[in-house]
Short mmCIF file of C-alpha atoms in Angstrom, two decimals:
data_model
loop_
_atom_site.label_atom_id
_atom_site.label_comp_id
_atom_site.label_asym_id
_atom_site.label_seq_id
_atom_site.Cartn_x
_atom_site.Cartn_y
_atom_site.Cartn_z
CA GLN T 1 114.61 107.64 106.53
CA MET T 2 112.54 108.78 109.29
CA GLN T 3 113.47 109.17 113.40
CA LEU T 4 111.36 108.75 115.83
CA VAL T 5 111.74 109.73 119.54
CA GLU T 6 109.43 108.80 122.28
CA SER T 7 109.22 110.28 125.78
CA GLY T 8 106.91 110.30 128.03
CA GLY T 9 107.10 107.01 129.92
CA GLY T 10 107.91 106.76 133.31
CA LEU T 11 106.40 105.10 136.70
CA VAL T 12 102.78 105.42 138.07
CA GLN T 13 100.31 103.26 139.95
CA ALA T 14 97.53 101.82 138.72
CA GLY T 15 94.78 104.12 138.23
CA GLY T 16 96.60 106.94 136.72
CA SER T 17 97.51 108.72 133.52
CA LEU T 18 100.67 108.75 131.34
CA ARG T 19 100.55 111.10 127.97
CA LEU T 20 102.90 109.56 125.30
CA SER T 21 105.08 112.09 122.60
CA CYS T 22 107.00 110.51 119.61
CA ALA T 23 108.67 113.33 117.44
CA ALA T 24 109.12 112.81 114.56
CA SER T 25 112.38 114.03 111.92
CA GLY T 26 113.52 113.48 108.46
CA ARG T 27 110.25 112.60 105.89
CA THR T 28 106.47 114.97 107.28
CA LEU T 29 104.25 112.83 109.35
CA SER T 30 101.41 113.54 107.22
CA ARG T 31 101.89 111.34 104.95
CA TYR T 32 101.88 108.48 107.14
CA TYR T 33 99.69 106.40 109.22
CA MET T 34 101.02 106.36 112.87
CA GLY T 35 101.02 103.38 115.12
CA TRP T 36 101.47 102.43 119.00
CA PHE T 37 102.88 99.12 119.90
CA ARG T 38 104.40 97.73 123.01
CA GLN T 39 106.57 94.87 124.11
CA ALA T 40 106.59 93.40 127.48
CA PRO T 41 109.39 91.51 128.72
CA GLU T 42 109.03 87.80 127.37
CA LYS T 43 106.08 89.00 124.76
CA GLU T 44 105.71 89.23 121.70
CA ARG T 45 105.70 93.23 119.90
CA GLU T 46 101.95 93.89 120.34
CA PHE T 47 99.22 96.07 118.72
CA VAL T 48 98.64 99.26 120.50
CA ALA T 49 96.60 102.14 118.69
CA ALA T 50 96.65 103.01 114.81
CA ILE T 51 95.62 107.17 113.71
CA SER T 52 95.01 107.70 110.01
CA TRP T 53 96.87 110.46 107.95
CA ALA T 54 95.08 113.49 109.08
CA GLY T 55 93.48 111.84 112.47
CA GLY T 56 89.76 111.18 110.67
CA ASN T 57 90.39 107.38 111.61
CA THR T 58 92.15 106.06 115.03
CA TYR T 59 92.34 101.61 115.67
CA TYR T 60 92.57 100.59 119.55
CA GLY T 61 93.51 97.11 120.12
CA ASP T 62 91.09 94.99 122.32
CA SER T 63 92.74 95.71 125.77
CA VAL T 64 93.40 99.90 125.25
CA LYS T 65 89.60 99.71 123.70
CA GLY T 66 87.97 102.85 126.22
CA ARG T 67 91.12 102.99 128.04
CA PHE T 68 94.28 105.05 125.88
CA THR T 69 93.58 106.97 122.94
CA ILE T 70 96.18 108.23 120.13
CA SER T 71 96.23 111.52 118.41
CA ARG T 72 98.55 113.40 116.10
CA ASP T 73 99.65 117.59 115.44
CA ASN T 74 101.25 117.45 111.66
CA ALA T 75 102.32 120.83 112.00
CA LYS T 76 104.01 119.81 114.77
CA ASN T 77 104.64 116.29 113.59
CA THR T 78 104.24 114.51 116.80
CA VAL T 79 101.77 111.86 117.51
CA TYR T 80 100.61 111.14 120.91
CA LEU T 81 99.27 108.29 122.97
CA GLN T 82 97.39 109.40 125.86
CA MET T 83 96.46 106.81 128.43
CA ASN T 84 94.30 106.28 131.54
CA SER T 85 93.20 103.92 133.65
CA LEU T 86 96.70 102.67 133.63
CA LYS T 87 97.14 98.09 134.65
CA PRO T 88 100.08 96.68 135.78
CA GLU T 89 99.25 94.32 132.75
CA ASP T 90 99.54 97.99 130.05
CA THR T 91 103.80 97.83 131.96
CA ALA T 92 105.39 97.00 128.48
CA VAL T 93 107.87 99.36 126.27
CA TYR T 94 106.49 101.67 124.55
CA TYR T 95 106.76 102.24 120.82
CA CYS T 96 105.95 103.91 118.33
CA ALA T 97 105.75 103.69 114.67
CA THR T 98 105.07 105.01 110.39
CA ARG T 99 102.75 102.75 108.45
CA THR T 100 104.33 102.14 105.32
CA LEU T 101 103.20 99.17 104.07
CA TYR T 102 99.11 99.20 103.31
CA SER T 103 99.24 95.83 101.75
CA GLY T 104 97.43 93.63 105.96
CA PRO T 105 95.94 95.05 108.56
CA VAL T 106 96.30 98.08 110.85
CA SER T 107 97.95 96.78 113.51
CA ASP T 108 100.76 94.21 112.00
CA ARG T 109 103.73 95.56 112.69
CA GLY T 110 104.75 94.54 109.36
CA GLN T 111 103.20 97.17 107.76
CA TYR T 112 105.34 99.51 109.66
CA ASN T 113 109.41 100.04 108.64
CA TYR T 114 110.23 103.11 110.98
CA TRP T 115 110.62 102.47 115.05
CA GLY T 116 111.15 104.89 117.53
CA GLN T 117 113.70 103.92 121.20
CA GLY T 118 110.64 103.55 123.03
CA THR T 119 109.99 104.54 126.15
CA GLN T 120 109.03 102.30 129.29
CA VAL T 121 106.11 102.31 131.35
CA THR T 122 105.59 101.07 134.49
CA VAL T 123 102.54 100.22 136.71
CA SER T 124 102.68 99.44 140.32
CA SER T 125 99.65 98.30 141.85
#
């Protein structure tokens, strides 16, 4: 089993920044692709970003490209999501997840097996 704990969420004004962290335990993070997803009220869980094992490849959802940056520190078993130029539509619960399947797109949440409990991000206008 792998446990994931997100932190860093909060309330921020539009145009501001937040940095989310996802600390992993139970398994070695470097063996997995990691992803961030988000879910707003009454909406489907949406792909935000993903990163390959050593961080050489990153992937982003269209709505966050150019504003968000995913990174990882395998020595600390931690994944980060730097969020800049935040918009009210970025308001959601943000989840980190561990990819355990490699049979479909990196943006497919079905490829991810372990999930954190989520951290709330609220962007005010």
